mmCIF file of C-alpha atoms in Angstrom:
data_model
loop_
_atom_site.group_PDB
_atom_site.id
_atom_site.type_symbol
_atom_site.label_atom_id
_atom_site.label_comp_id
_atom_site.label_asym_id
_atom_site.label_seq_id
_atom_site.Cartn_x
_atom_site.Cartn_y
_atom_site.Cartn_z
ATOM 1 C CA UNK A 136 97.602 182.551 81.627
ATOM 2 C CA UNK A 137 98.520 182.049 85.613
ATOM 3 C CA UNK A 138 101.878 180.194 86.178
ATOM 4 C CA UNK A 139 103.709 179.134 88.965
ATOM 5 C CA UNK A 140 107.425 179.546 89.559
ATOM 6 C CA UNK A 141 108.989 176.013 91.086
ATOM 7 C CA UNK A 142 112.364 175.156 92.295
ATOM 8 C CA UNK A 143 114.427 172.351 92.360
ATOM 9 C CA UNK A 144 116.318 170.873 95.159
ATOM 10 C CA UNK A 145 119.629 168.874 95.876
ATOM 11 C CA UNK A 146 120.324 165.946 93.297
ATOM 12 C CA UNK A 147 119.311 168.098 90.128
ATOM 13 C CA UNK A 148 123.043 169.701 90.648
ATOM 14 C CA UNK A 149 125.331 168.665 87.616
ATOM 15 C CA UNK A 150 128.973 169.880 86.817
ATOM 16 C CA UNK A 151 128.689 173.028 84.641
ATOM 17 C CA UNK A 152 125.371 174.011 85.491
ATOM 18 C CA UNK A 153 124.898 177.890 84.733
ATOM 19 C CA UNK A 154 127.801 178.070 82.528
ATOM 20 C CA UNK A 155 125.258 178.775 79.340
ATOM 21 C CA UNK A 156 123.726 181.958 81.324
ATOM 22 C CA UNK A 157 127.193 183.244 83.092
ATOM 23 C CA UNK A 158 128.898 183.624 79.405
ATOM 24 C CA UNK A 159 126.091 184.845 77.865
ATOM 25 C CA UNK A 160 124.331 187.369 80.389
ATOM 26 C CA UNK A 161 126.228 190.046 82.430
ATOM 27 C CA UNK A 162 123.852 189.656 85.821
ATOM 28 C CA UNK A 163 124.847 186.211 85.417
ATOM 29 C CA UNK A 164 128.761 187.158 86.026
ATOM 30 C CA UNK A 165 127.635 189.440 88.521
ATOM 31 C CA UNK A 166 125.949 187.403 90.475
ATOM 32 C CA UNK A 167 128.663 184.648 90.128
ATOM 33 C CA UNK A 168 131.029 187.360 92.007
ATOM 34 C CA UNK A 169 128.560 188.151 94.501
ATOM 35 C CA UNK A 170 128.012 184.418 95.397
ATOM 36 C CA UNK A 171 132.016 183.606 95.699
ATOM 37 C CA UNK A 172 132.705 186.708 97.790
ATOM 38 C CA UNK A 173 129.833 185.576 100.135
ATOM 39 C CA UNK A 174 130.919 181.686 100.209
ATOM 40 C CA UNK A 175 134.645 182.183 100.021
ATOM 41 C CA UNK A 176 134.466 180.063 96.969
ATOM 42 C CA UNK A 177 135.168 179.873 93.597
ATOM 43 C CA UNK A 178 131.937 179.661 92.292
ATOM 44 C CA UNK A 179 133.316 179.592 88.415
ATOM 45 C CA UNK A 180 135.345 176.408 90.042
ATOM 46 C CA UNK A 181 133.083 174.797 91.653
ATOM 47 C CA UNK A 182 130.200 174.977 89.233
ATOM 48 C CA UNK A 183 132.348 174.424 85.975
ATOM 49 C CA UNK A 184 135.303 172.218 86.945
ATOM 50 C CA UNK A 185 135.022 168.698 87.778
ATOM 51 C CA UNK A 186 135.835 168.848 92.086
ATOM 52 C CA UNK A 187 134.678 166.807 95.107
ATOM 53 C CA UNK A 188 132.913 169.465 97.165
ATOM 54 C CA UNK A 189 129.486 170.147 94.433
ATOM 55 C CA UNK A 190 127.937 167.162 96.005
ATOM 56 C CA UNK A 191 128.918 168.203 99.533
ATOM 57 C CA UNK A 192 125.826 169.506 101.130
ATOM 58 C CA UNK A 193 126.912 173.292 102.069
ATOM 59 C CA UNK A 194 128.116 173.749 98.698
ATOM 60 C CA UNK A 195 125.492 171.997 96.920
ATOM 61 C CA UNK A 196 122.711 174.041 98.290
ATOM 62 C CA UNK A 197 123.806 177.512 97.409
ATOM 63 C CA UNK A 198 125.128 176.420 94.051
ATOM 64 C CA UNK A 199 121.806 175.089 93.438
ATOM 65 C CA UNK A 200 120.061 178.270 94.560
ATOM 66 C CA UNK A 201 122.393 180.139 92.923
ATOM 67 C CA UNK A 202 121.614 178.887 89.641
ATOM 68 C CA UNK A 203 117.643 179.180 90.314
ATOM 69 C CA UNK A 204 118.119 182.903 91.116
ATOM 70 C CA UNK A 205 120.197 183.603 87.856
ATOM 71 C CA UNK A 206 117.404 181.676 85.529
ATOM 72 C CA UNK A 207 114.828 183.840 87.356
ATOM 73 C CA UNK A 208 116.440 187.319 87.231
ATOM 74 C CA UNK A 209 116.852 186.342 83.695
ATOM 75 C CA UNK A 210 113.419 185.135 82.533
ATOM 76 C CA UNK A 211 112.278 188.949 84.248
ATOM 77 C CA UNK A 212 115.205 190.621 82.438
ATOM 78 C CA UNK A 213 114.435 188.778 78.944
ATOM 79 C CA UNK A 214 110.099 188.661 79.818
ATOM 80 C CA UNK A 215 108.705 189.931 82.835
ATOM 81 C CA UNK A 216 106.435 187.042 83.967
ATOM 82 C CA UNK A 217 104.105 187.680 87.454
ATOM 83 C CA UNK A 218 103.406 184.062 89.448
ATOM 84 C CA UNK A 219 100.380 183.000 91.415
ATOM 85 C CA UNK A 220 102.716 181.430 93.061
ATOM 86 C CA UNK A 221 105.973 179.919 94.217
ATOM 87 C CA UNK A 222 107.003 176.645 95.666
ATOM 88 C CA UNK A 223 109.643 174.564 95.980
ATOM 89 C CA UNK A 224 111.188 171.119 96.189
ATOM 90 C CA UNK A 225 112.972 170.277 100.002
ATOM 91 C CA UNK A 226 116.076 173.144 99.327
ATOM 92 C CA UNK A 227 113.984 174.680 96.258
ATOM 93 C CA UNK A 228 111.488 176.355 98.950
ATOM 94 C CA UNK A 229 114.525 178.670 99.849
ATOM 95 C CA UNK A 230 114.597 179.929 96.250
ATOM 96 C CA UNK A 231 111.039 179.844 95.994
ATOM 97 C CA UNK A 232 111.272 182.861 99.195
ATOM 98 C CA UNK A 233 113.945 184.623 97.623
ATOM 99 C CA UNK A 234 111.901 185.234 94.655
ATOM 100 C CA UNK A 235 108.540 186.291 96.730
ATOM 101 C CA UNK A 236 111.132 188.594 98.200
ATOM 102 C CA UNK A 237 111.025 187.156 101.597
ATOM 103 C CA UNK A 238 114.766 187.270 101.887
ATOM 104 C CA UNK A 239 117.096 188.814 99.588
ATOM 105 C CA UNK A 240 119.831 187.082 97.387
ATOM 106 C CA UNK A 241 122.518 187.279 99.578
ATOM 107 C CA UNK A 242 121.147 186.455 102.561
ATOM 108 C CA UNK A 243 119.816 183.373 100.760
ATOM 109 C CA UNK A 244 123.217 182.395 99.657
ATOM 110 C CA UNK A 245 124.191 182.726 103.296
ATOM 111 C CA UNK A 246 121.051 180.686 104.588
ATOM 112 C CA UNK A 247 121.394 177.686 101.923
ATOM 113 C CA UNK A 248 124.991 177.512 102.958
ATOM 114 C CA UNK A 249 124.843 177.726 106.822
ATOM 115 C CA UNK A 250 121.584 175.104 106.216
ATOM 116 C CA UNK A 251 123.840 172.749 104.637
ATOM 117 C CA UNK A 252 126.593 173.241 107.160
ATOM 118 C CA UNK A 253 123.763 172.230 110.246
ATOM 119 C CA UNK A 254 122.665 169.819 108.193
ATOM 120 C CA UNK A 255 126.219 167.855 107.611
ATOM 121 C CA UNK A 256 126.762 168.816 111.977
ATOM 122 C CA UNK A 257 123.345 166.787 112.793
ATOM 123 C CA UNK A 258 124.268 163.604 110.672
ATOM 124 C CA UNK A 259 128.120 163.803 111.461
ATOM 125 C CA UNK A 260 129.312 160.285 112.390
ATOM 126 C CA UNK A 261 125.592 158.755 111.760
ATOM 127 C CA UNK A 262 126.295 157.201 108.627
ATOM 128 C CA UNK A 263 122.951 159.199 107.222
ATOM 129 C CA UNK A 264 121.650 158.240 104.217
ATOM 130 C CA UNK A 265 118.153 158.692 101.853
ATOM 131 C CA UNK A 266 117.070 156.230 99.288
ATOM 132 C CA UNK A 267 114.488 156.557 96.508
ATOM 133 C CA UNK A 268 111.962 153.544 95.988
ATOM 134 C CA UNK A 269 109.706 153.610 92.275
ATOM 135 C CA UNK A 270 106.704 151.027 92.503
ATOM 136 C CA UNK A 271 105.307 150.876 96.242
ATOM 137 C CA UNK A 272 102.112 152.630 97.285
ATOM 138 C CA UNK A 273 102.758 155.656 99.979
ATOM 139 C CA UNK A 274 101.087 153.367 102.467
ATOM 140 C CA UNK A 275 102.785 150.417 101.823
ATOM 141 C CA UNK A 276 105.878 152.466 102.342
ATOM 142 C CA UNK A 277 104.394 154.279 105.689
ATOM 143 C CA UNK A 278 103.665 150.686 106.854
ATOM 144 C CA UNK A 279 106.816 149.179 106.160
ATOM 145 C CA UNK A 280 108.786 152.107 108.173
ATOM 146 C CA UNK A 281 106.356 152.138 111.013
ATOM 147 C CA UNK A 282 107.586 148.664 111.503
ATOM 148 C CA UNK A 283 111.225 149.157 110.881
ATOM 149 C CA UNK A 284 111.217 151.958 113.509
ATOM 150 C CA UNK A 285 109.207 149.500 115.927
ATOM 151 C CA UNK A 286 112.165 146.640 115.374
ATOM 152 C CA UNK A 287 114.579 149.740 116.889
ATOM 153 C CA UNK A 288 115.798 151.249 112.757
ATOM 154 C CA UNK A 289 115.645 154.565 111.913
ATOM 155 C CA UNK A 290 113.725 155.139 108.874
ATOM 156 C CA UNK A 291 111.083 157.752 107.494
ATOM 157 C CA UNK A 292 109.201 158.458 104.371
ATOM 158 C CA UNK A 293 111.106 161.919 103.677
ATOM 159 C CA UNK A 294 110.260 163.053 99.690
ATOM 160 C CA UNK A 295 107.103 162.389 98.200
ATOM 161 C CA UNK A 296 107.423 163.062 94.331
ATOM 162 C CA UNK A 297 105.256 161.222 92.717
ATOM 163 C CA UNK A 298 102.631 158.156 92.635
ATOM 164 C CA UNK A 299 104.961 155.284 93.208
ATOM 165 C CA UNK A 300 107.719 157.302 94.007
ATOM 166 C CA UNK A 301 109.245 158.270 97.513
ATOM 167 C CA UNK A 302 112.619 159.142 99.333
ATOM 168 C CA UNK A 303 113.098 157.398 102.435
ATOM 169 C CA UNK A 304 115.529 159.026 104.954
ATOM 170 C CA UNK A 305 117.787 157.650 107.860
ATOM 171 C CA UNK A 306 120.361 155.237 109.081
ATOM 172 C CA UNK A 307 122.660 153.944 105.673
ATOM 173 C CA UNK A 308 122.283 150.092 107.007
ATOM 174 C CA UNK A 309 118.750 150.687 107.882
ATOM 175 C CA UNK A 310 117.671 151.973 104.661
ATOM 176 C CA UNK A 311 119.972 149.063 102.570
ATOM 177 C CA UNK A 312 118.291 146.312 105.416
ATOM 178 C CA UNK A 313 114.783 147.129 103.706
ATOM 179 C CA UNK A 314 115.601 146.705 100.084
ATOM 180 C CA UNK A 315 114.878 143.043 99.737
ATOM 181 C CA UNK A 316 111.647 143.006 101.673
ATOM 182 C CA UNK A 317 110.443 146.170 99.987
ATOM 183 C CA UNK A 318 111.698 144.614 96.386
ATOM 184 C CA UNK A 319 109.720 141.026 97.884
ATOM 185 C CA UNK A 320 106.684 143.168 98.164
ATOM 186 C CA UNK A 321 106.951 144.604 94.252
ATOM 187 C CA UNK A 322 108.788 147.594 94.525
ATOM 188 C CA UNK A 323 110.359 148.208 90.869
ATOM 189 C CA UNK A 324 113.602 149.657 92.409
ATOM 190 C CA UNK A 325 115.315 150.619 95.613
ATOM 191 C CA UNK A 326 118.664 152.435 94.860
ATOM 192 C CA UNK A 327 120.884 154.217 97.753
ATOM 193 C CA UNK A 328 121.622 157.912 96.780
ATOM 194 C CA UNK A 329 125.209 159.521 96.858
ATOM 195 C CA UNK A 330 123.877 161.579 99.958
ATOM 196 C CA UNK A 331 125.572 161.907 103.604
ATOM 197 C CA UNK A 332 122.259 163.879 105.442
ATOM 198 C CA UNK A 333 119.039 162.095 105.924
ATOM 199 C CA UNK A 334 116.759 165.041 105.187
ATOM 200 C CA UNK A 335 113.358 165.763 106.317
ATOM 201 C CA UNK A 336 113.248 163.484 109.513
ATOM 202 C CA UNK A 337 113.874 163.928 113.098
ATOM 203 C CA UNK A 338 117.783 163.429 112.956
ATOM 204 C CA UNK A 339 117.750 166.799 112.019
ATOM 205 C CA UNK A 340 116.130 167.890 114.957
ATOM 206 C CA UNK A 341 119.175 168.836 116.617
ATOM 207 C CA UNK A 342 120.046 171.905 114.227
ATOM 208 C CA UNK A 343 116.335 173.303 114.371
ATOM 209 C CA UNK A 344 116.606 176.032 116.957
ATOM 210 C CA UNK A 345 120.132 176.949 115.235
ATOM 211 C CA UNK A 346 118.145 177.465 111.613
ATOM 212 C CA UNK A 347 115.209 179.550 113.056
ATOM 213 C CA UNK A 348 118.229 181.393 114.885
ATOM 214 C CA UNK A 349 120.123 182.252 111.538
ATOM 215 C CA UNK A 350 116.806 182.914 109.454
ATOM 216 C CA UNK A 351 114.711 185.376 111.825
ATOM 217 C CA UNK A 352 116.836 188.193 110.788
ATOM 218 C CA UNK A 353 116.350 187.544 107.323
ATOM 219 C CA UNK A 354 112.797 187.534 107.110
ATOM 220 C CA UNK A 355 110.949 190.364 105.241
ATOM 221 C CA UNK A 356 107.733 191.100 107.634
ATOM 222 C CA UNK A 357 105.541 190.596 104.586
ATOM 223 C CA UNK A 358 106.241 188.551 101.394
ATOM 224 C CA UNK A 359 105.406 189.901 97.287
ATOM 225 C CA UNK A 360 103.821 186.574 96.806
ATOM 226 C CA UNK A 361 102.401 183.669 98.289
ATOM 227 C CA UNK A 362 104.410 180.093 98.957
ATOM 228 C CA UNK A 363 103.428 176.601 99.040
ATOM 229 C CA UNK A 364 104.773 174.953 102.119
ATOM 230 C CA UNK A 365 106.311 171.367 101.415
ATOM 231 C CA UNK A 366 105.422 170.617 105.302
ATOM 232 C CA UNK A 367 101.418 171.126 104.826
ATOM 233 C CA UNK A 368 100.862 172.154 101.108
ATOM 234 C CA UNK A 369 99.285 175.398 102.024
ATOM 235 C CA UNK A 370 100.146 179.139 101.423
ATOM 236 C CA UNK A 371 102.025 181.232 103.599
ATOM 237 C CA UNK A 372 103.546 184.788 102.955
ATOM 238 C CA UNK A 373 104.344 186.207 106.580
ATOM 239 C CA UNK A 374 107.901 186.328 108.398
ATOM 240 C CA UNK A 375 106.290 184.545 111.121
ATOM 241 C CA UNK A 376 104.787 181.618 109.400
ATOM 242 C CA UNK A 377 108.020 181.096 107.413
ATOM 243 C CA UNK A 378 109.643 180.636 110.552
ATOM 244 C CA UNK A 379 107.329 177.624 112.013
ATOM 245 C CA UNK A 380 107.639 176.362 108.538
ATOM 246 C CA UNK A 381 110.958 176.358 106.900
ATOM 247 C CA UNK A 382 112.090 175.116 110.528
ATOM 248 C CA UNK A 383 109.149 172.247 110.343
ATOM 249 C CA UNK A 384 110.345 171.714 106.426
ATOM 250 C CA UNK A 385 113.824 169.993 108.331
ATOM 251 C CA UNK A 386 112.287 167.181 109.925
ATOM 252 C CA UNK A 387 108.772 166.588 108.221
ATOM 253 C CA UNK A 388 108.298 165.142 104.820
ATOM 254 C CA UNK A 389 108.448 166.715 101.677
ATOM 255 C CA UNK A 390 105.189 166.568 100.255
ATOM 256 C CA UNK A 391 105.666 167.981 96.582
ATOM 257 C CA UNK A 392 102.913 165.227 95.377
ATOM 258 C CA UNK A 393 100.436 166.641 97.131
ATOM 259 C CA UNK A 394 101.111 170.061 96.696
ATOM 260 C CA UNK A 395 101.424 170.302 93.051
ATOM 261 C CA UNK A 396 97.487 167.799 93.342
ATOM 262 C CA UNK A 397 96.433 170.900 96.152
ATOM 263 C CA UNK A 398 97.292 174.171 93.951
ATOM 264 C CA UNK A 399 96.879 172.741 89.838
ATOM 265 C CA UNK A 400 93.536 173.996 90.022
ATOM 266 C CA UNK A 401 95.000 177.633 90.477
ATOM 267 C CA UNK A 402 97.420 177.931 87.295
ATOM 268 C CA UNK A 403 97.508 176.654 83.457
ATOM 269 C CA UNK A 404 101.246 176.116 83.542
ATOM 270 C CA UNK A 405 104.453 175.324 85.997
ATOM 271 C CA UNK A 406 108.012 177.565 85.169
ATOM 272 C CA UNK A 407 110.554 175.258 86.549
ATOM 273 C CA UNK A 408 114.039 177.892 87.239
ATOM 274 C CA UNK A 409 117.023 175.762 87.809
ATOM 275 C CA UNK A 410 119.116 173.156 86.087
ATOM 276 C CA UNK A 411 118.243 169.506 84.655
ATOM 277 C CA UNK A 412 114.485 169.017 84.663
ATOM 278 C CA UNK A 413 114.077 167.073 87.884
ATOM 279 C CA UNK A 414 110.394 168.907 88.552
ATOM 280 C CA UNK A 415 109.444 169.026 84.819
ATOM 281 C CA UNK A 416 109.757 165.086 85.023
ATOM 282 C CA UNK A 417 107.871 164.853 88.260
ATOM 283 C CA UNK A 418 105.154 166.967 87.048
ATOM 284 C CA UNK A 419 104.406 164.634 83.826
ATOM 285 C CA UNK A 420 103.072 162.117 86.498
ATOM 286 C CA UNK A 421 101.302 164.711 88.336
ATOM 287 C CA UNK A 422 99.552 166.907 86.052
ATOM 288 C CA UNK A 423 98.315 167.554 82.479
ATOM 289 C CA UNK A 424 99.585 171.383 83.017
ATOM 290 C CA UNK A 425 102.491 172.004 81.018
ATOM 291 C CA UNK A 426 105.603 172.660 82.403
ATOM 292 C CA UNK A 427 108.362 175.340 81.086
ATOM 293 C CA UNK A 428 111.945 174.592 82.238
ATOM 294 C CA UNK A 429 114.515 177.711 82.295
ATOM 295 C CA UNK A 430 118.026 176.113 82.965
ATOM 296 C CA UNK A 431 120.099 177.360 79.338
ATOM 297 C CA UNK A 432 119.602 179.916 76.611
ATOM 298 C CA UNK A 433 117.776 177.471 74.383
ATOM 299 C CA UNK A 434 115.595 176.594 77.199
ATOM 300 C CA UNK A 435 115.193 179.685 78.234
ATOM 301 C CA UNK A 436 114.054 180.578 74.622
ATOM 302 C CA UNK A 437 111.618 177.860 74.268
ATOM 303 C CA UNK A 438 110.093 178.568 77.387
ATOM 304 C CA UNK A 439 109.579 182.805 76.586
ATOM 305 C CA UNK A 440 108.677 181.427 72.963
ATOM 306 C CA UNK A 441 105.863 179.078 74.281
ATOM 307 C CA UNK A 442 104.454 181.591 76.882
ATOM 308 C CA UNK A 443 104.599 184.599 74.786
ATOM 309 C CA UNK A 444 102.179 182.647 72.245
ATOM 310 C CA UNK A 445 99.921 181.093 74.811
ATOM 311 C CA UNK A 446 99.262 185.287 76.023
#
């Protein structure tokens, strides 16, 4: 059996995610302490205890990476599984290089932290927003923002997860002036998410040259596996690629459609690490390859139960 390892990004964060693994596995705890030493957080806090900052951008992405990193030292602690691959979803390409050992754990706490931090600077006081849409065609969707953007609004297609299913990044009042003509031409549902950055578009140009600053002396010359870029759907495992890409990954669309269409060819099954399923349900639309979450002991169970028969 070939497998892939895939990562989730922001919006599959939930109050207590974790909290099954950190009082049930040691590395858990001790990566809990690494993580709040590194973030001058809390961790325990701010992962298990209702709070206002989880859904704050430079908390959200290293608790989310965080919790990948734990459900993959665990899966190799409990069944040493090899990838073809790994990719990831907007943030989830982060974890996805920490696992092929192209930057180590803490380092990737620091990056996913410092990333959200540029992030929240480039959309301060621009009232940045993303909103998903469920029932228009990708072109339809292209179409309709090329002409928003000609009538002076700033909106892009940012997330493409799945046939009839796409993000769209930019201005709040932009994005909310589009919902009736998008719903007028049959889209199912347009709904505003509780986000303050408007990812993968050019209003995060500005923080760019900052992010290639901060991950350059990160990068491991030469990476264990190989990883699916979200900007062009191809592999990369070099230092210098992951520069041009990760950096490109800010401002161009997420294309996690058309990457899981590119590689299913190359493995019989997906191993989703990371809480709440949000790739196992994007994957059902996507492919007839099965895919194995790891977020909780029973989960975690199923999945090693599943794979160790299928072997």
């Amino acid at each position: 059996m070939k497998y892939a390892f895939i990562f989730p990004g922001q919006g599959s964060q939930a109050i207590g995610m974790g909290k099954d693994f950190y009082e049930n596995f040691e590395v858990a705890k001790e990566m809990f302490e690494i993580a709040s030493d590194i973030l001058k957080t809390d961790c325990r806090k701010l992962l298990f205890e209702e709070n206002d900052l989880l859904n704050l951008t430079q908390y959200t992405q290293p608790a989310i990476f965080l919790v990948s990193q734990i459900a993959h030292t665990i899966l190799q602690q409990e069944s040493p599984l090899l990838a073809e691959f790994s990719l990831g979803h907007s943030l989830g390409e982060i974890s996805a290089l920490c696992v092929a050992l192209g930057v180590g754990f803490e380092d990737g706490l620091r990056l996913t932290q410092k990333r959200g931090e540029l992030m929240a600077k480039a959309c301060e006081e621009k009232d940045a927003g993303m909103m998903v849409v469920v029932g228009l065609t990708d072109a339809e969707l292209e179409k309709q923002c090329d002409q928003a953007r000609k009538a002076g609004k700033s909106v892009w297609c940012a997330n493409y997860n799945g046939e009839g299913q796409v993000v769209l990044a930019g201005i709040k009042s932009d994005l909310t002036s589009m919902q009736e003509s998008l719903k007028t031409l049959g889209a199912k549902r347009t709904l505003l998410l509780p986000m303050s950055v408007a990812s993968h578009c050019p209003l995060l140009e500005p923080m760019r040259k900052d992010f290639v600053a901060l991950l350059q002396p990160m990068l491991k010359p030469k990476f264990a596996l190989p990883i699916i870029s979200n900007a062009t759907t191809k592999p990369y495992d070099t230092d210098t690629q992951a520069l041009e890409l990760l950096s490109l990954q800010l401002v161009s669309p997420v294309f996690y459609k058309q990457s899981i269409l590119a590689v299913d060819d190359m493995v019989d099954a997906y191993i989703e690490l990371g809480h709440n399923n949000v790739l196992k349900g994007l994957n059902k639309r996507l492919t007839q390859k099965p895919t194995f979450t790891i977020s909780n002991i029973q989960t975690l169970q199923e999945s090693i139960a599943h794979i160790q028969k299928e072997q």
